[in-house]
Coordinates of C-alpha atoms in Angstrom, one line a residue:
X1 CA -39.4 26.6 -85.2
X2 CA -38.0 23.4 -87.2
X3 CA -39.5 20.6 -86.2
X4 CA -35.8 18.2 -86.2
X5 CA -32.9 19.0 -84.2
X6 CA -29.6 20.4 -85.3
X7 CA -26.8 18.1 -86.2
X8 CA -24.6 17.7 -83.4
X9 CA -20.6 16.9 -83.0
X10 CA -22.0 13.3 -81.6
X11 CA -24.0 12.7 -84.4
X12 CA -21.0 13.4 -86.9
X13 CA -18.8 11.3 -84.7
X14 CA -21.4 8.4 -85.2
X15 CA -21.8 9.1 -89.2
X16 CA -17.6 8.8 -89.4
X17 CA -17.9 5.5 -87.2
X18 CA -20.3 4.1 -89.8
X19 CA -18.8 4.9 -93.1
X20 CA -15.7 6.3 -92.6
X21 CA -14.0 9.2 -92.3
X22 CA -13.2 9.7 -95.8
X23 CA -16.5 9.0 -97.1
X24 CA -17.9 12.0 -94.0
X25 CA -17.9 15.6 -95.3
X26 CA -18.4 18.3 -92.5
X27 CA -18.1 22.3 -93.5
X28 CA -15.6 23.5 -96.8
X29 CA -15.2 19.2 -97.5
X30 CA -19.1 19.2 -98.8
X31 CA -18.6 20.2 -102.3
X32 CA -20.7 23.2 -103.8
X33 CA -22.5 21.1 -105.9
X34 CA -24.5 19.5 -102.9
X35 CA -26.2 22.5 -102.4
X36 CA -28.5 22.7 -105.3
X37 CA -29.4 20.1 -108.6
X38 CA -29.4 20.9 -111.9
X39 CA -32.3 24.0 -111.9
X40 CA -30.3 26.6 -109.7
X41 CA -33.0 28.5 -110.0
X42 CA -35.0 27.1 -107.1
X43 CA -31.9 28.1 -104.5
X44 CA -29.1 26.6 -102.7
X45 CA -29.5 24.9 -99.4
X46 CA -26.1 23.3 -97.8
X47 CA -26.5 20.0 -96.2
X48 CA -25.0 19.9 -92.6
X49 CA -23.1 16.8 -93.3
X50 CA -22.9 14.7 -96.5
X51 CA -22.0 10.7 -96.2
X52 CA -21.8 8.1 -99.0
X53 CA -22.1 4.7 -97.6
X54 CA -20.9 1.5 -99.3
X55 CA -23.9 -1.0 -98.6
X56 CA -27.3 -1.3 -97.2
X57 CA -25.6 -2.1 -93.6
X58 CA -24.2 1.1 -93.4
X59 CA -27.2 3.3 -94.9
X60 CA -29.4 1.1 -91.9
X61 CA -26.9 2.6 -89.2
X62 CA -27.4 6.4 -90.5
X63 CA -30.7 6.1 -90.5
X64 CA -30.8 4.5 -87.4
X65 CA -28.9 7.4 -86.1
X66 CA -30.3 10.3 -87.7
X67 CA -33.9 9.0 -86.5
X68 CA -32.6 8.8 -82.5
X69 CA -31.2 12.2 -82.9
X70 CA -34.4 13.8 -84.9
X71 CA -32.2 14.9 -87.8
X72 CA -33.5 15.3 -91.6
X73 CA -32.1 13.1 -94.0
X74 CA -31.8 13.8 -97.8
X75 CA -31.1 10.9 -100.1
X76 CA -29.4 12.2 -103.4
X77 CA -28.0 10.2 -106.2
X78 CA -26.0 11.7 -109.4
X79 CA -28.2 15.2 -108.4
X80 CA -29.2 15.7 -111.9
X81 CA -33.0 16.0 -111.2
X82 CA -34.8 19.5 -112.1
X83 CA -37.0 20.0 -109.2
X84 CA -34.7 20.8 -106.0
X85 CA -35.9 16.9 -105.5
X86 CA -32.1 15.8 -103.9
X87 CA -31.8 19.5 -102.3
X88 CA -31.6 19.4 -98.5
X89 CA -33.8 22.3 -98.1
X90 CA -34.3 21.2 -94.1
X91 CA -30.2 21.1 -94.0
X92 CA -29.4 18.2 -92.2
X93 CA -27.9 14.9 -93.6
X94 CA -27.3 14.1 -97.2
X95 CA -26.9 10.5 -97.8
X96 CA -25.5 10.0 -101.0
X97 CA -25.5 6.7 -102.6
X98 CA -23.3 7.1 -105.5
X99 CA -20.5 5.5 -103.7
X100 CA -23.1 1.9 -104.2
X101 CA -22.6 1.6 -107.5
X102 CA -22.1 -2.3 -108.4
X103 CA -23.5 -4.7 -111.3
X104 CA -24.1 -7.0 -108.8
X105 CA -25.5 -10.2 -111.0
X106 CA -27.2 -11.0 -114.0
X107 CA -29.7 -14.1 -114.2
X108 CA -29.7 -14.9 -117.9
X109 CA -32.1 -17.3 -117.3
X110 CA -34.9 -15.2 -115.7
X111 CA -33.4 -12.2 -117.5
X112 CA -33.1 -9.8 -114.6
X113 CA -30.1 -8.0 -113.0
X114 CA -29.6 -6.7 -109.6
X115 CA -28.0 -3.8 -109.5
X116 CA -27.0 -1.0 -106.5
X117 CA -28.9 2.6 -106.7
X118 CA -25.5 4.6 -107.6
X119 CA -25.0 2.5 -111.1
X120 CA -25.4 5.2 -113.9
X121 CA -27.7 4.5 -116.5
X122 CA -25.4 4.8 -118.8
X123 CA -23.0 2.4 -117.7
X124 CA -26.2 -0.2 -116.7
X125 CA -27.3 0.4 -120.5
X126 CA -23.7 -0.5 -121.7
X127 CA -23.3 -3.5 -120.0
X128 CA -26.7 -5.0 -120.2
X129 CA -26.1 -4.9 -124.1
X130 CA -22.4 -6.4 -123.7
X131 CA -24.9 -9.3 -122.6
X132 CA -27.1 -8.8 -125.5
X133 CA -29.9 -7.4 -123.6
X134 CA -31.7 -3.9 -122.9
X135 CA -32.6 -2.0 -119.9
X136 CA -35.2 -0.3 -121.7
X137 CA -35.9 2.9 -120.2
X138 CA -34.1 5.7 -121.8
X139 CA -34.1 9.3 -120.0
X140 CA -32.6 11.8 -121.5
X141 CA -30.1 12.7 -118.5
X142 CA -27.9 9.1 -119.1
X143 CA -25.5 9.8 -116.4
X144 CA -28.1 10.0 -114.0
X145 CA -28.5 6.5 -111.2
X146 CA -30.9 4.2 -111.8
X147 CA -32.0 4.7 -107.8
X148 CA -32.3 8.4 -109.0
X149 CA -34.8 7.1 -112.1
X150 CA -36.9 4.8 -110.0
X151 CA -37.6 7.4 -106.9
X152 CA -39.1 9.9 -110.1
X153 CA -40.3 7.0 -112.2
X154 CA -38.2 8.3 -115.2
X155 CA -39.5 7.5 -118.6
X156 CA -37.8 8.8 -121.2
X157 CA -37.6 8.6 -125.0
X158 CA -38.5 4.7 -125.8
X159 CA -41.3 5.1 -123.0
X160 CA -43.9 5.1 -126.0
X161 CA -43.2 1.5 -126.9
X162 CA -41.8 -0.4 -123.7
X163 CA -43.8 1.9 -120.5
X164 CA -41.4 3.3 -118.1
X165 CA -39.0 2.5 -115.0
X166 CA -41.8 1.1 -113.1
X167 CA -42.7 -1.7 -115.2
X168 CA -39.0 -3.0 -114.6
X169 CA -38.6 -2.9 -111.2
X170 CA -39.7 -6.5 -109.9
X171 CA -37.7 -6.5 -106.3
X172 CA -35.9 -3.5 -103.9
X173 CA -33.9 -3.5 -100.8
X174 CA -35.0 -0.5 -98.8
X175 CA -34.4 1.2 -95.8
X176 CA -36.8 2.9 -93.7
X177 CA -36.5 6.1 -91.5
X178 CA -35.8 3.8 -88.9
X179 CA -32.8 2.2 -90.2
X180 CA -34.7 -1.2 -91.1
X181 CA -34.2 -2.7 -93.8
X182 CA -36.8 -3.9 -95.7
X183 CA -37.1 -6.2 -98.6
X184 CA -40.1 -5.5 -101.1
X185 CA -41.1 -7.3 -104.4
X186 CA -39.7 -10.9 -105.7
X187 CA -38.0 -11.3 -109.4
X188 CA -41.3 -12.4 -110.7
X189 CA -43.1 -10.8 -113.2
X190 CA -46.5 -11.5 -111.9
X191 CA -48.3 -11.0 -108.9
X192 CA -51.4 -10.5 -106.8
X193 CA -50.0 -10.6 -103.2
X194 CA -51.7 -7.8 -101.1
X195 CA -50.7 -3.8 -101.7
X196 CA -47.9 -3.2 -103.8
X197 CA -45.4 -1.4 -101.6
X198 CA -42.7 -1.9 -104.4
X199 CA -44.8 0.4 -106.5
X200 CA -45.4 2.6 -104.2
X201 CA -41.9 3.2 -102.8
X202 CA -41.2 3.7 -106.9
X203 CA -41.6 7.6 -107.9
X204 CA -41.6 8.4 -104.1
X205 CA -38.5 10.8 -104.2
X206 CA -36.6 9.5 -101.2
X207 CA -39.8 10.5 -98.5
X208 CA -40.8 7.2 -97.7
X209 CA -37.3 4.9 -97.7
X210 CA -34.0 5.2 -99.2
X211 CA -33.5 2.6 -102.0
X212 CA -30.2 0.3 -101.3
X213 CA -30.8 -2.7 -104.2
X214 CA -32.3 -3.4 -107.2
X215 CA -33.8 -6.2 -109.2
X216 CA -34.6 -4.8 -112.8
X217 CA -36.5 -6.9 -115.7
X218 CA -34.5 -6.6 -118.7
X219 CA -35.3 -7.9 -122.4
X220 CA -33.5 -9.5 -125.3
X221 CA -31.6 -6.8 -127.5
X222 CA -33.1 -5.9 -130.9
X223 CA -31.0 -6.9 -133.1
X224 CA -31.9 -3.6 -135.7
X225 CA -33.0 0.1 -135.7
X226 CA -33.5 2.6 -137.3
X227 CA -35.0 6.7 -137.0
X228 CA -36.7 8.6 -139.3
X229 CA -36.8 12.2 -139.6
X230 CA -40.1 13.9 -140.8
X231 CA -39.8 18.0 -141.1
X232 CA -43.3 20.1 -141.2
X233 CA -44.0 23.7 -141.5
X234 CA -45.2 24.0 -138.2
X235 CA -45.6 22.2 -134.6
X236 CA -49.3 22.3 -135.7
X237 CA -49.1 20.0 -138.7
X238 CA -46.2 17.8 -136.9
X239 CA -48.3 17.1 -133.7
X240 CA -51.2 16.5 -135.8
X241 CA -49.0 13.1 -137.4
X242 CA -48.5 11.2 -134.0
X243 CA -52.0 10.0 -133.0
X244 CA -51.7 8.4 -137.1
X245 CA -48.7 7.2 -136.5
X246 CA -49.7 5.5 -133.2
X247 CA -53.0 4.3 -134.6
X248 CA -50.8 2.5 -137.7
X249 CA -50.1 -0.8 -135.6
X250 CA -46.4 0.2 -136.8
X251 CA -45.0 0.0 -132.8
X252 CA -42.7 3.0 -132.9
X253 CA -39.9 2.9 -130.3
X254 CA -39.9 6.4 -130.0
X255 CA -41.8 9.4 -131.0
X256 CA -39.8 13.0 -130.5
X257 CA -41.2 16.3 -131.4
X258 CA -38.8 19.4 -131.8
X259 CA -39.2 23.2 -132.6
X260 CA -36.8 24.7 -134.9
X261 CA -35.5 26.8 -132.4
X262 CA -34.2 24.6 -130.0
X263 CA -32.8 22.6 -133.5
X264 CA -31.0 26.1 -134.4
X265 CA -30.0 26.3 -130.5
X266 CA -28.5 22.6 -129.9
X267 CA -27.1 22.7 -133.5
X268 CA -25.2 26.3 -133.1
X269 CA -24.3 24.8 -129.4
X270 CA -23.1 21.3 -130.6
X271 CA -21.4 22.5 -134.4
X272 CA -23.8 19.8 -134.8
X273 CA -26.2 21.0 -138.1
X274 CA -27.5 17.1 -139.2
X275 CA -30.9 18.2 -139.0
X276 CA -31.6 20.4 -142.3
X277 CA -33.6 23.1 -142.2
X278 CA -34.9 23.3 -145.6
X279 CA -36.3 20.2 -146.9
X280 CA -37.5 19.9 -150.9
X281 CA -37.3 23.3 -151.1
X282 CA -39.8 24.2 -148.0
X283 CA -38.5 25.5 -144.8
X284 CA -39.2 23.3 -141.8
X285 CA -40.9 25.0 -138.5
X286 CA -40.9 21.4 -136.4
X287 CA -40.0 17.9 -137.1
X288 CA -40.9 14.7 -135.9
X289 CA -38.2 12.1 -135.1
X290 CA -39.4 8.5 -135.3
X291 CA -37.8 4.8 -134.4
X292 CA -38.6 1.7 -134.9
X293 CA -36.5 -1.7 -133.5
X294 CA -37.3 -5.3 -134.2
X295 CA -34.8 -8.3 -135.4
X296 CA -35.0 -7.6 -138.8
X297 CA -33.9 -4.8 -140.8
X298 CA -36.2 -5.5 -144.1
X299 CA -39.5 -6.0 -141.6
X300 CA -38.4 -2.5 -140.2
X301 CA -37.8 -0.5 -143.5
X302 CA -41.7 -2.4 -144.9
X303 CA -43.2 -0.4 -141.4
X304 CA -40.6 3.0 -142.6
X305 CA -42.7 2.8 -146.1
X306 CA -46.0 3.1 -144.3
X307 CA -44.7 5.5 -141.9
X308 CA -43.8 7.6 -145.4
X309 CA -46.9 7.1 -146.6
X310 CA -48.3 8.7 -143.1
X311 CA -46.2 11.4 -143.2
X312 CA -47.0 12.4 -146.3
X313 CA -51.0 12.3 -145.9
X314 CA -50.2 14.8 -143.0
X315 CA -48.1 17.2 -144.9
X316 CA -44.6 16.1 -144.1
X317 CA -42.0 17.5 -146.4
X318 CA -40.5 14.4 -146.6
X319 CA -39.4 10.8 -144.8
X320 CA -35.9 11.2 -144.2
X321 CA -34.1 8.1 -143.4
X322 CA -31.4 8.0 -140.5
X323 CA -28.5 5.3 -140.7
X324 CA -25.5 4.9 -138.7
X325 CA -23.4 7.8 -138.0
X326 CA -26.0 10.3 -139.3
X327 CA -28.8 8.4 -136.8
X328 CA -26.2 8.5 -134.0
X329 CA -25.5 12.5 -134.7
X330 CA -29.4 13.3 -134.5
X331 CA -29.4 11.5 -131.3
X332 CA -26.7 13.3 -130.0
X333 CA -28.1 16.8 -131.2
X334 CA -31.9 15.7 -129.7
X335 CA -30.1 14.8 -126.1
X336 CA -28.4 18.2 -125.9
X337 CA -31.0 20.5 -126.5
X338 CA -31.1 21.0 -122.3
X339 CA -27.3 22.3 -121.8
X340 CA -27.9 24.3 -125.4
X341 CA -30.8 26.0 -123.8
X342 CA -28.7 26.3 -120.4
X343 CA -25.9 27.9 -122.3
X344 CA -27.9 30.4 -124.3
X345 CA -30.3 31.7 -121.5
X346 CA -29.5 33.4 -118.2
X347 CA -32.6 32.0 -116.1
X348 CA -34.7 28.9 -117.3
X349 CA -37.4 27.2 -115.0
X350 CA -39.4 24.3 -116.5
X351 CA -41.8 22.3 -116.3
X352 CA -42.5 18.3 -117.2
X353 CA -46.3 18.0 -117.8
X354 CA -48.1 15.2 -119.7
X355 CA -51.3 15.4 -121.2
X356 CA -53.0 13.3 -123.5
X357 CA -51.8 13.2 -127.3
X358 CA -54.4 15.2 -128.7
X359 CA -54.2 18.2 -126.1
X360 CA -50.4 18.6 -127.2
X361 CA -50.7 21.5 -129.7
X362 CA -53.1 23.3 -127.7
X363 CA -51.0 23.1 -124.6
X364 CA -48.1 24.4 -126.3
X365 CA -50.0 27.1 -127.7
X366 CA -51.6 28.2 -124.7
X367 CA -48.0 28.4 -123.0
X368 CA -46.5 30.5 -125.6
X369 CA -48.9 33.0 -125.4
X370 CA -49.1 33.3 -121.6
X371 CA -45.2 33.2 -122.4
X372 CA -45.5 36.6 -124.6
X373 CA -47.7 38.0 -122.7
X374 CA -45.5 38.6 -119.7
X375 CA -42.4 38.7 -121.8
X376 CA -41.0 35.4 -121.4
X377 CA -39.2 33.3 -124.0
X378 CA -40.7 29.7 -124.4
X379 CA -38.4 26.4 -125.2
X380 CA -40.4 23.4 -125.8
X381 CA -39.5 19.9 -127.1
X382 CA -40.3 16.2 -125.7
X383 CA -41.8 12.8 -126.0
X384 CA -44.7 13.4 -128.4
X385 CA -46.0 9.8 -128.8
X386 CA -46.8 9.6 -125.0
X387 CA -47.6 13.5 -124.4
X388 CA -44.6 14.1 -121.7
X389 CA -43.6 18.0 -122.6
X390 CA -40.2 19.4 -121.4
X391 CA -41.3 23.2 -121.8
X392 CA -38.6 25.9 -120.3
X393 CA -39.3 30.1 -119.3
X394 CA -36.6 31.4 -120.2
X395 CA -34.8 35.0 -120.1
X396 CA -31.7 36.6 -121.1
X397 CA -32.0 40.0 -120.1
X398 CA -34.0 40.0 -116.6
X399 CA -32.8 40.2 -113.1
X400 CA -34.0 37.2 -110.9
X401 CA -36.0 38.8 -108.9
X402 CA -38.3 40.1 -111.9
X403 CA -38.3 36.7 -113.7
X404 CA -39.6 34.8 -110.9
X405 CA -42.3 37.3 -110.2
X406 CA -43.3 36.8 -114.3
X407 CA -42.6 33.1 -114.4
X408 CA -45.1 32.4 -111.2
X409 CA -47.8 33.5 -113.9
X410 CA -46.6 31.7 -116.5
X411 CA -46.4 28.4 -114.4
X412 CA -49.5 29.3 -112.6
X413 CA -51.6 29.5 -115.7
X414 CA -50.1 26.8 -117.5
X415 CA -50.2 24.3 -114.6
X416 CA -54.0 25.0 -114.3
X417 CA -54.9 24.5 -118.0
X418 CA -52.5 21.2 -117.7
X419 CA -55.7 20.2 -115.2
X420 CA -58.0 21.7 -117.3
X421 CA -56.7 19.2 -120.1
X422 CA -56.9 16.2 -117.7
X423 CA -52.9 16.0 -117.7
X424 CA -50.8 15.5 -115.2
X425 CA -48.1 17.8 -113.0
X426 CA -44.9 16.0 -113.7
X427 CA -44.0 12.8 -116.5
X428 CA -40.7 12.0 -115.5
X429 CA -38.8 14.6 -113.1
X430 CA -41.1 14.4 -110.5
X431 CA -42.2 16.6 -107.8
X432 CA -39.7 17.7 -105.2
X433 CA -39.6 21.1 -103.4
X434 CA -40.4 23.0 -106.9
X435 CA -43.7 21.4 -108.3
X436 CA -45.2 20.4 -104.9
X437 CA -48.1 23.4 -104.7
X438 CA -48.9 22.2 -108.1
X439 CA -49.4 18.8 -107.3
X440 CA -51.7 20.4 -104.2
X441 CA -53.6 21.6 -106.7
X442 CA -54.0 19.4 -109.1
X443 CA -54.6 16.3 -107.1
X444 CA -56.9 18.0 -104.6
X445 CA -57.5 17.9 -100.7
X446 CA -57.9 13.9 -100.6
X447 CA -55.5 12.8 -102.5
X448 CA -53.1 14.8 -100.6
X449 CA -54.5 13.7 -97.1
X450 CA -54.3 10.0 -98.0
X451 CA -50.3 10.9 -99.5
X452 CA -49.6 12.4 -96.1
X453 CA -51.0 9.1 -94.6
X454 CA -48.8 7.1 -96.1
X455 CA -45.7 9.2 -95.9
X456 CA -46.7 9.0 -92.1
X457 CA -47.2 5.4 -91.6
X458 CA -43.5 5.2 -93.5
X459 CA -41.8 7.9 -92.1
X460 CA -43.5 9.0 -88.6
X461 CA -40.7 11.5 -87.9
X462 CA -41.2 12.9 -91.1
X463 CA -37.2 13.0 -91.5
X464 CA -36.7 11.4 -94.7
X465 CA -36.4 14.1 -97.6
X466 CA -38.7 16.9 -95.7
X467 CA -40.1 20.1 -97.6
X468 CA -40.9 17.3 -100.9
X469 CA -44.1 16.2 -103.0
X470 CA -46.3 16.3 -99.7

């Protein structure tokens, strides 16, 4: 028996009273796409009733609300999270908050900017720089919210040089299961004031308050960039260049690592075939793709010479310099490896482990064996330089049923050597509904109880985002 009560005519009446009718969706309004993220493969669940409020007053009176009546609330931004994070798997109330989606100021003295969850990071990115600043972190999914990328802690490809979404949150407006609102953090960039509540309520997936404003820390705008493409003869003699490169004091932006497969997948996908394939005459197996930023262009092509040096002491093939519209078509090709995979396989589940630099190769090579052995195609690709691994099972031929029943091995056994490695469950996509046995497991039975604590002392109903991460 569910612990919350059903959503009731009253309750819907009181939801439309709050935000409006239009912005209330009750039965065929709710859109298909509520019912599941961007991994179908962890099921559909339909929300009872989706709202999008405008502003932190109205998200205060459907909390307020949903916590008299007992009824679970889901908090869901753009919905383009991987682990059934933003799926309303109690049913319930989906509040989403892509209707909040203001630049609300800029202090260019201070250099922050406030900001409302539903902004895409895409559009923050774009407008921060028509200021001549940076947000710096950089996920891969750009029209995802920036309230979606602080509750998972997104990191991202330029995570390696400037940390990730956490370091540039300094203030929030949030509102708790109760429907108060709470403001947490100053726009400072120091402080030693009692627990950090901003830092816990960032990566918390929407169980412990839903996230109505932001202040984010932003930095003057390199003026210069530039990538460099290295192609190996395998993943082994690629991965084996990164822990050099970081230990070169050159202060990479970004370091990616691709497989040719995925390469020959996103290039087929895209018409997009910038990244050669034979390079001085050798055929490349994996590549690294490296980028350094700074204010000037002559200071970042002296760092590209000893990069080439590097790369050449570890076997690369060659340094091959990215400019322009043939660094901008890379790019493009690297950020569409995902919907290349989705279009070429039937079923895909993933998983978004880190583990430290050195343990990269092995990891990968343990999961493509435990990948053939149940018969099970492997996709791997990610942010080498920090050790964050987007790896994806993958099928074209299998019925569901049969590729969850081989996949729970695969994840099962590579989970456990993730631990085994000292990594952790989840980088950047976070926990949700999918991972959370993992993170059970890896954590262990104290961690978890003092979680549970503090999702209690938060949320005492347990309404907010039920069925995630604890």
């Amino acid at each position: 028996m569910s612990q919350f009560n059903e959503v009731t005519h009253d309750l819907i009446q009181q939801i439309e009273s709050i935000v409006g009718e239009d912005y209330c969706y009750v039965g065929e309004r709710i859109n298909s796409d509520f019912a599941r993220d961007e991994m179908p493969i962890y099921g559909a669940h339909m929300p009872d009733v989706v709202c999008e409020p405008a502003n932190t007053e109205e998200v205060s009176a459907v909390m307020r609300a949903c916590y008299e009546a007992n009824v679970p609330v889901t908090v869901r931004g753009a919905g383009t999270g991987l682990v059934s994070g933003s799926v309303a798997v109690e049913g319930g109330v989906m509040l989403c908050t892509m209707r909040m989606d203001k630049i609300l100021e800029y202090d260019m003295n201070n250099l922050f900017v406030r900001v409302q969850p539903g902004v895409r990071l895409c559009d923050l990115a774009a407008d921060a720089l028509d200021h001549d600043l940076m947000y710096p972190p950089d996920p891969g999914e750009k029209t995802a919210s920036v309230g979606g990328n602080v509750s998972t802690n997104a990191g991202g490809m330029r995570a390696v040089k400037y940390g990730t979404t956490r370091d540039y949150v300094l203030a929030m407006t949030v509102v708790l299961a109760d429907g108060e609102i709470l403001q947490i953090g100053r726009p400072v960039t120091k402080t030693s004031t009692g627990y950090s509540l901003l830092h816990l309520m960032i990566g918390s997936e929407g169980t412990l308050g839903v996230i109505t404003e932001l202040t984010l820390r932003l930095i003057p705008n390199p003026k210069e960039n530039a990538s460099f493409l290295l192609p190996f003869v395998d993943i082994h003699a690629a991965m084996a260049s990164v822990p050099k490169i970081k230990l070169s004091g050159l202060d990479p932006q970004s370091i990616e690592f691709m497989e040719r497969d995925i390469v020959d997948s996103s290039a087929a996908h895209t018409d997009n075939y910038i990244i050669p394939t034979e390079v001085q005459g050798q055929e490349a197996g994996a590549y690294i793709l490296v980028t350094f930023d700074g204010n000037d262009i002559d200071e970042i092509f002296q760092r590209a010479e000893t990069l080439a040096e590097l790369a050449d002491e570890a076997g690369a093939f060659d340094t091959l310099v990215l400019e322009g519209s043939e660094k901008r078509a890379v790019w493009e090709l690297r950020g569409a490896f995902l919907t290349a995979i989705e279009a070429e396989e039937k079923l895909i589940d993933e998983m978004d482990v880190v583990v430290p630099v050195d343990s990269i190769t092995e990891f990968l090579e343990f999961v493509h064996s435990e990948g053939e052995k149940v018969g099970l195609r492997i996709r791997s690709f990610g942010h080498a330089g920090d050790g964050n691994l987007h790896i994806y099972c993958c099928s074209q031929t299998l019925d569901e049923e049969e590729f969850l029943i081989r996949n729970k091995k695969v994840m099962d056994a590579s989970y456990a050597k993730c631990a085994e490695l000292n990594g952790q469950v989840s980088g950047e996509h976070g926990i949700g509904a999918a991972k959370a046995t993992y993170l059970a497991q890896s954590v262990g039975d104290t961690q978890m109880r003092l979680m549970a604590g503090i999702k209690a002392a938060f949320d005492p109903k347990g309404i907010l985002n039920p069925g995630k991460v604890v």
